[in-house]
Tab-separated table of C-alpha atoms in Angstrom:
chain	number	residue	atom	x	y	z
K	1	MET	CA	44.445	-147.111	136.961
K	2	VAL	CA	43.280	-143.843	138.470
K	3	LYS	CA	46.453	-143.674	140.508
K	4	ASP	CA	48.571	-144.108	137.374
K	5	GLU	CA	46.730	-141.322	135.514
K	6	SER	CA	47.157	-139.067	138.525
K	7	TRP	CA	50.889	-139.766	138.475
K	8	LYS	CA	51.097	-138.819	134.804
K	9	GLU	CA	49.291	-135.557	135.447
K	10	THR	CA	51.720	-134.753	138.255
K	11	VAL	CA	54.711	-135.321	135.963
K	12	TYR	CA	53.160	-133.177	133.247
K	13	GLU	CA	52.545	-130.311	135.676
K	14	ALA	CA	56.051	-130.576	137.109
K	15	LEU	CA	57.575	-130.483	133.617
K	16	LEU	CA	55.495	-127.479	132.566
K	17	GLU	CA	56.438	-125.681	135.774
K	18	ALA	CA	60.110	-126.442	135.127
K	19	VAL	CA	59.798	-124.779	131.719
K	20	GLU	CA	58.044	-121.746	133.182
K	21	ASN	CA	60.753	-121.259	135.823
K	22	GLY	CA	63.727	-122.195	133.648
K	23	ASN	CA	64.723	-125.283	135.659
K	24	LYS	CA	67.069	-126.728	133.062
K	25	GLU	CA	68.513	-129.591	135.135
K	26	PHE	CA	65.102	-130.971	136.132
K	27	PHE	CA	63.855	-130.610	132.549
K	28	ILE	CA	66.780	-132.602	131.124
K	29	GLU	CA	66.497	-135.394	133.673
K	30	ILE	CA	62.756	-135.834	133.106
K	31	ILE	CA	63.097	-135.832	129.307
K	32	LYS	CA	65.987	-138.301	129.460
K	33	CYS	CA	63.768	-140.646	131.475
K	34	ASN	CA	61.065	-140.462	128.811
K	35	PRO	CA	61.850	-138.585	125.545
K	36	GLU	CA	58.192	-138.883	124.540
K	37	LEU	CA	57.446	-136.118	127.024
K	38	LEU	CA	58.957	-133.667	124.511
K	39	TRP	CA	55.662	-133.816	122.644
K	40	ILE	CA	53.330	-132.878	125.484
K	41	SER	CA	51.547	-129.527	125.344
K	42	LYS	CA	49.715	-127.294	127.760
K	43	ALA	CA	46.005	-128.076	127.692
K	44	THR	CA	44.782	-124.467	127.873
K	45	SER	CA	46.961	-123.051	125.084
K	46	GLY	CA	48.053	-126.099	123.096
K	47	ARG	CA	51.684	-124.935	123.174
K	48	ASN	CA	54.549	-127.402	123.369
K	49	LEU	CA	57.456	-127.133	125.801
K	50	PHE	CA	59.701	-125.009	123.615
K	51	GLN	CA	56.861	-122.681	122.642
K	52	LEU	CA	56.227	-122.167	126.346
K	53	ALA	CA	59.940	-121.543	126.905
K	54	VAL	CA	59.782	-118.816	124.267
K	55	ALA	CA	56.620	-117.321	125.757
K	56	PHE	CA	58.189	-117.172	129.230
K	57	ARG	CA	61.578	-116.092	127.787
K	58	GLN	CA	63.414	-118.975	129.446
K	59	GLU	CA	66.558	-119.087	127.349
K	60	LYS	CA	68.078	-121.961	129.328
K	61	ILE	CA	65.249	-124.221	128.201
K	62	PHE	CA	65.066	-122.803	124.685
K	63	ASN	CA	68.812	-123.347	124.115
K	64	LEU	CA	68.277	-127.079	124.547
K	65	ILE	CA	66.548	-127.208	121.169
K	66	TYR	CA	69.937	-126.875	119.445
K	67	GLY	CA	71.015	-130.189	120.964
K	68	LEU	CA	68.104	-132.154	119.512
K	69	ASP	CA	68.107	-134.045	116.242
K	70	ASP	CA	65.443	-133.760	113.525
K	71	ARG	CA	62.816	-133.590	116.239
K	72	ASN	CA	63.476	-129.879	116.720
K	73	PHE	CA	62.096	-129.081	113.261
K	74	THR	CA	58.795	-130.737	114.121
K	75	LEU	CA	58.629	-128.938	117.475
K	76	LEU	CA	59.325	-125.593	115.803
K	77	ARG	CA	56.642	-126.077	113.149
K	78	SER	CA	53.737	-126.907	115.454
K	79	TYR	CA	50.905	-124.477	116.221
K	80	ASP	CA	48.929	-123.606	119.332
K	81	ARG	CA	45.131	-123.420	119.609
K	82	ASP	CA	45.052	-119.965	117.970
K	83	HIS	CA	47.153	-121.188	115.039
K	84	ASN	CA	50.183	-119.271	116.277
K	85	ASN	CA	53.531	-120.723	115.327
K	86	ILE	CA	56.578	-120.250	117.536
K	87	LEU	CA	57.452	-116.982	115.781
K	88	HIS	CA	53.981	-115.602	116.539
K	89	ILE	CA	54.513	-116.524	120.183
K	90	VAL	CA	57.896	-114.828	120.534
K	91	ALA	CA	56.390	-111.753	118.849
K	92	HIS	CA	54.380	-111.055	121.990
K	93	LEU	CA	55.832	-108.931	124.770
K	94	SER	CA	57.910	-110.662	127.438
K	95	PRO	CA	56.361	-111.308	130.852
K	96	PRO	CA	56.773	-108.297	133.191
K	97	ASP	CA	59.102	-110.179	135.541
K	98	GLN	CA	61.497	-110.859	132.647
K	99	LEU	CA	61.385	-107.290	131.335
K	100	SER	CA	62.080	-105.890	134.806
K	101	MET	CA	65.419	-107.731	134.835
K	102	VAL	CA	66.698	-105.509	132.002
K	103	SER	CA	67.519	-101.868	132.772
K	104	GLY	CA	66.575	-99.173	130.304
K	105	ALA	CA	63.840	-99.208	127.693
K	106	ALA	CA	66.370	-99.344	124.840
K	107	LEU	CA	67.997	-102.493	126.223
K	108	LYS	CA	64.574	-104.064	126.733
K	109	MET	CA	63.720	-103.328	123.115
K	110	GLN	CA	67.069	-104.750	122.032
K	111	ARG	CA	66.513	-107.970	123.986
K	112	GLU	CA	62.993	-108.380	122.576
K	113	THR	CA	64.249	-107.925	119.025
K	114	GLN	CA	67.106	-110.362	119.612
K	115	TRP	CA	64.625	-113.024	120.750
K	116	PHE	CA	62.489	-112.487	117.657
K	117	GLU	CA	65.453	-112.637	115.288
K	118	GLU	CA	66.888	-115.735	116.965
K	119	VAL	CA	63.652	-117.689	116.620
K	120	LYS	CA	63.221	-116.374	113.090
K	121	SER	CA	66.621	-117.824	112.142
K	122	LEU	CA	65.404	-121.298	113.134
K	123	VAL	CA	62.146	-121.422	111.199
K	124	SER	CA	61.463	-121.589	107.481
K	125	GLU	CA	60.132	-118.825	105.261
K	126	ARG	CA	56.731	-120.469	105.492
K	127	GLU	CA	56.534	-119.817	109.240
K	128	VAL	CA	57.794	-116.266	108.776
K	129	LEU	CA	54.875	-115.455	106.458
K	130	GLN	CA	52.305	-117.690	108.168
K	131	LYS	CA	49.150	-115.972	109.438
K	132	ASN	CA	47.344	-116.869	112.642
K	133	ASN	CA	43.599	-116.900	113.316
K	134	GLU	CA	43.636	-113.098	113.349
K	135	SER	CA	45.214	-113.053	109.863
K	136	LYS	CA	48.442	-111.528	111.186
K	137	THR	CA	51.989	-112.498	110.333
K	138	PRO	CA	54.577	-112.799	113.119
K	139	ARG	CA	56.120	-109.475	112.118
K	140	GLN	CA	52.766	-107.722	112.345
K	141	VAL	CA	52.169	-109.218	115.787
K	142	PHE	CA	55.643	-108.157	116.911
K	143	GLU	CA	55.293	-104.552	115.783
K	144	GLU	CA	51.794	-104.241	117.201
K	145	ASN	CA	52.767	-105.565	120.629
K	146	HIS	CA	56.096	-103.753	120.868
K	147	GLU	CA	55.160	-100.320	119.546
K	148	PRO	CA	54.680	-98.826	123.063
K	149	LEU	CA	58.064	-100.213	124.145
K	150	ARG	CA	59.702	-98.957	120.944
K	151	LYS	CA	58.331	-95.476	121.611
K	152	GLU	CA	59.551	-95.619	125.206
K	153	ALA	CA	62.973	-96.771	124.015
K	154	GLU	CA	63.092	-93.939	121.484
K	155	ASP	CA	62.314	-91.381	124.195
K	156	TRP	CA	64.948	-92.932	126.469
K	157	MET	CA	67.578	-92.802	123.743
K	158	LYS	CA	66.753	-89.207	122.837
K	159	TYR	CA	66.769	-88.048	126.455
K	160	THR	CA	70.117	-89.740	127.134
K	161	ALA	CA	71.673	-88.443	123.926
K	162	THR	CA	70.408	-84.900	124.583
K	163	ALA	CA	71.750	-84.814	128.136
K	164	CYS	CA	75.126	-86.260	127.154
K	165	SER	CA	75.492	-84.009	124.110
K	166	PHE	CA	74.922	-81.005	126.397
K	167	VAL	CA	77.775	-82.220	128.620
K	168	ALA	CA	79.989	-82.772	125.575
K	169	ALA	CA	79.227	-79.273	124.270
K	170	LEU	CA	80.057	-77.775	127.653
K	171	ILE	CA	83.407	-79.597	127.746
K	172	ALA	CA	84.193	-78.486	124.194
K	173	THR	CA	83.476	-74.868	125.135
K	174	VAL	CA	85.630	-74.979	128.263
K	175	THR	CA	88.591	-76.732	126.639
K	176	PHE	CA	88.462	-74.446	123.586
K	177	GLN	CA	88.615	-71.386	125.811
K	178	ALA	CA	91.352	-72.878	128.002
K	179	ILE	CA	93.769	-73.422	125.120
K	180	PHE	CA	93.764	-69.664	124.396
K	181	THR	CA	94.068	-68.595	128.043
K	182	VAL	CA	97.122	-70.722	128.766
K	183	PRO	CA	98.567	-71.008	132.285
K	184	GLY	CA	101.382	-68.554	132.996
K	185	GLY	CA	100.151	-66.076	130.391
K	186	THR	CA	101.706	-65.036	127.073
K	187	ASP	CA	104.330	-62.638	125.877
K	188	GLY	CA	102.767	-59.219	125.370
K	189	THR	CA	104.541	-58.610	122.081
K	190	LEU	CA	104.571	-61.924	120.237
K	191	GLY	CA	101.770	-63.683	122.077
K	192	LYS	CA	104.118	-66.573	122.783
K	193	PRO	CA	103.270	-68.651	125.912
K	194	LEU	CA	105.740	-67.915	128.689
K	195	LEU	CA	105.802	-71.536	129.825
K	196	LEU	CA	106.366	-72.990	126.368
K	197	GLN	CA	109.464	-74.894	127.510
K	198	ASP	CA	107.773	-76.301	130.603
K	199	SER	CA	106.928	-80.027	130.382
K	200	HIS	CA	103.731	-79.556	132.400
K	201	PHE	CA	102.579	-76.897	129.969
K	202	MET	CA	103.156	-79.170	126.979
K	203	ALA	CA	101.231	-81.933	128.732
K	204	PHE	CA	98.413	-79.455	129.307
K	205	VAL	CA	98.269	-78.602	125.591
K	206	VAL	CA	98.107	-82.297	124.622
K	207	VAL	CA	95.406	-83.394	127.072
K	208	ASP	CA	93.338	-80.237	126.607
K	209	SER	CA	93.378	-80.753	122.838
K	210	LEU	CA	92.467	-84.404	123.355
K	211	SER	CA	89.534	-83.410	125.553
K	212	PHE	CA	88.315	-80.864	123.008
K	213	PHE	CA	88.417	-83.178	120.005
K	214	THR	CA	86.913	-86.167	121.823
K	215	SER	CA	84.068	-84.047	123.198
K	216	CYS	CA	83.316	-82.771	119.685
K	217	THR	CA	83.384	-86.329	118.367
K	218	SER	CA	81.026	-87.636	121.045
K	219	MET	CA	78.703	-84.687	120.450
K	220	LEU	CA	78.463	-85.551	116.744
K	221	ILE	CA	77.694	-89.189	117.549
K	222	PHE	CA	74.983	-88.149	119.995
K	223	LEU	CA	73.512	-85.916	117.299
K	224	SER	CA	73.463	-88.871	114.902
K	225	ILE	CA	71.496	-90.800	117.539
K	226	LEU	CA	68.966	-87.974	117.768
K	227	THR	CA	68.431	-88.047	114.003
K	228	SER	CA	68.107	-91.843	113.690
K	229	ARG	CA	64.979	-93.566	112.361
K	230	TYR	CA	64.352	-95.559	115.566
K	231	SER	CA	62.972	-98.537	113.699
K	232	PHE	CA	62.651	-101.870	115.497
K	233	ASP	CA	65.772	-103.279	113.839
K	234	ASP	CA	67.863	-100.225	114.761
K	235	PHE	CA	67.750	-101.292	118.401
K	236	ILE	CA	69.637	-104.532	117.693
K	237	LEU	CA	73.016	-103.052	116.714
K	238	SER	CA	72.913	-99.580	115.175
K	239	LEU	CA	71.673	-97.497	118.114
K	240	PRO	CA	73.443	-99.460	120.890
K	241	ARG	CA	76.752	-99.261	119.017
K	242	LYS	CA	76.435	-95.512	118.632
K	243	MET	CA	75.519	-95.075	122.299
K	244	ILE	CA	78.417	-97.265	123.475
K	245	LEU	CA	80.905	-95.383	121.287
K	246	ALA	CA	79.584	-91.968	122.285
K	247	LEU	CA	79.594	-92.710	126.025
K	248	THR	CA	83.100	-94.183	125.848
K	249	ILE	CA	84.485	-91.164	123.992
K	250	LEU	CA	82.675	-88.820	126.388
K	251	PHE	CA	84.330	-90.571	129.325
K	252	ILE	CA	87.735	-90.102	127.652
K	253	SER	CA	86.908	-86.433	127.158
K	254	ILE	CA	86.014	-85.956	130.831
K	255	ALA	CA	89.162	-87.756	131.965
K	256	ALA	CA	91.320	-85.660	129.606
K	257	MET	CA	89.668	-82.443	130.823
K	258	LEU	CA	90.510	-83.295	134.434
K	259	ALA	CA	94.055	-84.204	133.413
K	260	ALA	CA	94.326	-80.833	131.655
K	261	PHE	CA	93.278	-79.077	134.841
K	262	ILE	CA	95.915	-80.892	136.902
K	263	THR	CA	98.713	-80.261	134.387
K	264	ALA	CA	97.757	-76.576	134.126
K	265	LEU	CA	97.778	-76.352	137.914
K	266	ASN	CA	101.215	-77.977	138.046
K	267	ALA	CA	102.525	-75.504	135.454
K	268	SER	CA	101.124	-72.499	137.322
K	269	MET	CA	102.119	-73.645	140.813
K	270	ARG	CA	105.702	-74.666	140.181
K	271	GLN	CA	106.811	-72.758	143.264
K	272	LYS	CA	104.320	-74.616	145.483
K	273	PRO	CA	103.973	-78.124	144.012
K	274	ILE	CA	102.404	-79.436	147.203
K	275	LEU	CA	99.216	-77.531	146.340
K	276	ALA	CA	98.935	-79.144	142.916
K	277	VAL	CA	99.659	-82.592	144.328
K	278	SER	CA	96.926	-82.197	146.942
K	279	MET	CA	94.402	-81.518	144.186
K	280	VAL	CA	95.081	-84.765	142.328
K	281	PRO	CA	92.806	-86.951	144.514
K	282	LEU	CA	89.947	-84.498	143.991
K	283	ALA	CA	90.316	-84.887	140.232
K	284	TYR	CA	89.383	-88.551	140.568
K	285	LEU	CA	86.005	-87.776	142.130
K	286	PRO	CA	84.157	-86.889	138.883
K	287	ILE	CA	85.619	-89.973	137.199
K	288	VAL	CA	84.520	-92.204	140.065
K	289	PHE	CA	81.007	-90.738	140.061
K	290	PHE	CA	80.747	-91.094	136.286
K	291	LEU	CA	81.759	-94.742	136.535
K	292	MET	CA	79.336	-95.379	139.384
K	293	LEU	CA	76.416	-93.829	137.504
K	294	GLN	CA	77.106	-94.792	133.896
K	295	TYR	CA	79.355	-97.857	133.928
K	296	PRO	CA	76.631	-100.399	134.905
K	297	LEU	CA	74.491	-99.243	131.992
K	298	LEU	CA	77.467	-99.164	129.622
K	299	LYS	CA	78.604	-102.615	130.729
K	300	GLU	CA	75.149	-104.100	130.215
K	301	MET	CA	74.836	-102.462	126.812
K	302	ILE	CA	78.230	-103.814	125.724
K	303	SER	CA	77.306	-107.272	126.995
K	304	PHE	CA	73.977	-107.267	125.122
K	305	THR	CA	75.537	-105.948	121.912
K	306	TYR	CA	78.972	-107.576	121.690
K	307	GLY	CA	78.800	-110.358	124.277
K	308	LYS	CA	77.729	-113.964	123.861
K	309	GLY	CA	74.149	-113.017	124.611
K	310	VAL	CA	71.505	-115.295	126.082
K	311	PHE	CA	71.550	-117.847	123.262
K	312	ARG	CA	74.024	-120.728	123.262
K	313	ARG	CA	74.018	-122.561	119.938
K	314	ASP	CA	75.493	-125.745	121.342
K	315	THR	CA	74.573	-128.489	118.895
K	316	LYS	CA	76.047	-131.219	121.081
K	317	SER	CA	73.337	-133.787	121.713
K	318	TRP	CA	72.128	-133.854	125.311
K	319	LEU	CA	69.305	-136.360	124.725
K	320	VAL	CA	70.833	-139.818	124.447
K	321	VAL	CA	68.130	-142.432	124.184
K	322	GLY	CA	69.294	-145.538	126.016
K	323	PRO	CA	67.326	-148.469	127.460
K	324	LYS	CA	63.624	-147.830	127.773
K	325	HIS	CA	62.683	-146.134	131.027
K	326	THR	CA	59.505	-146.667	132.974
K	327	LEU	CA	58.823	-143.177	134.245
K	328	LEU	CA	55.312	-143.265	132.819
């Protein structure tokens, strides 16, 4: 009898460890062997398996709740020893090892808010307004625990927007000046550009104008970021969308500015085209460096904002109860 109880305890510990580490395959196989294990809870906290998955931010385990039947409603409505429902639990800050996997305070704040909103969409209004033993609603717990991160994310957004808007303003100044000091000079009487019929000159006018207008546009978007409210909900879509759009337009502006330089050089050095051609590879350097430094952040931000995200609402049942197993 003692041996049997020891075996049960070992299975419980293994299942709880699988939840903590996000071992989805092991979790599914154990639950399939004995579906009753879905109802076990951790002795110290009184939290069930899916509440623990939320606490440890293990989305692979949490996503399995969509494939359950009516049992998921019961699992979502249970409370831990401090009378916290699952929305109270997700309102706490993620474990440090999970937060460290996300780059940038703004993206961390976005991911935290996405977790809260996803769990909120699964519970009833009663759980949303439910108070724990400290008389706090889930929203109050969320704002209290995430205020330092929200402030850090605000500072990160403002610093990034300020630095990028300075670059955009510099490009706008340079391209504005360049359009009035055209390559080849102008006619002294009429002020008409001497190279007006040159195809390289016309290309210069187009790309320089493109660089000017895109830099002004990105600068205005960055300014709108600086004047935002920076509420918790703004980090889900509003602020990331603005940052993605502004960075993309800024990249177009930089690329157009470099293209304007090359076309102006081609127009001025028509007698020695080899010199202009030799400069083309150098024009790619700033673009390459910009991509190396900013593209990883931009890619991650696009993935978090417009991608599939970490939640997979697959309602296909994965728990098929067959003949009774004898795991326990």
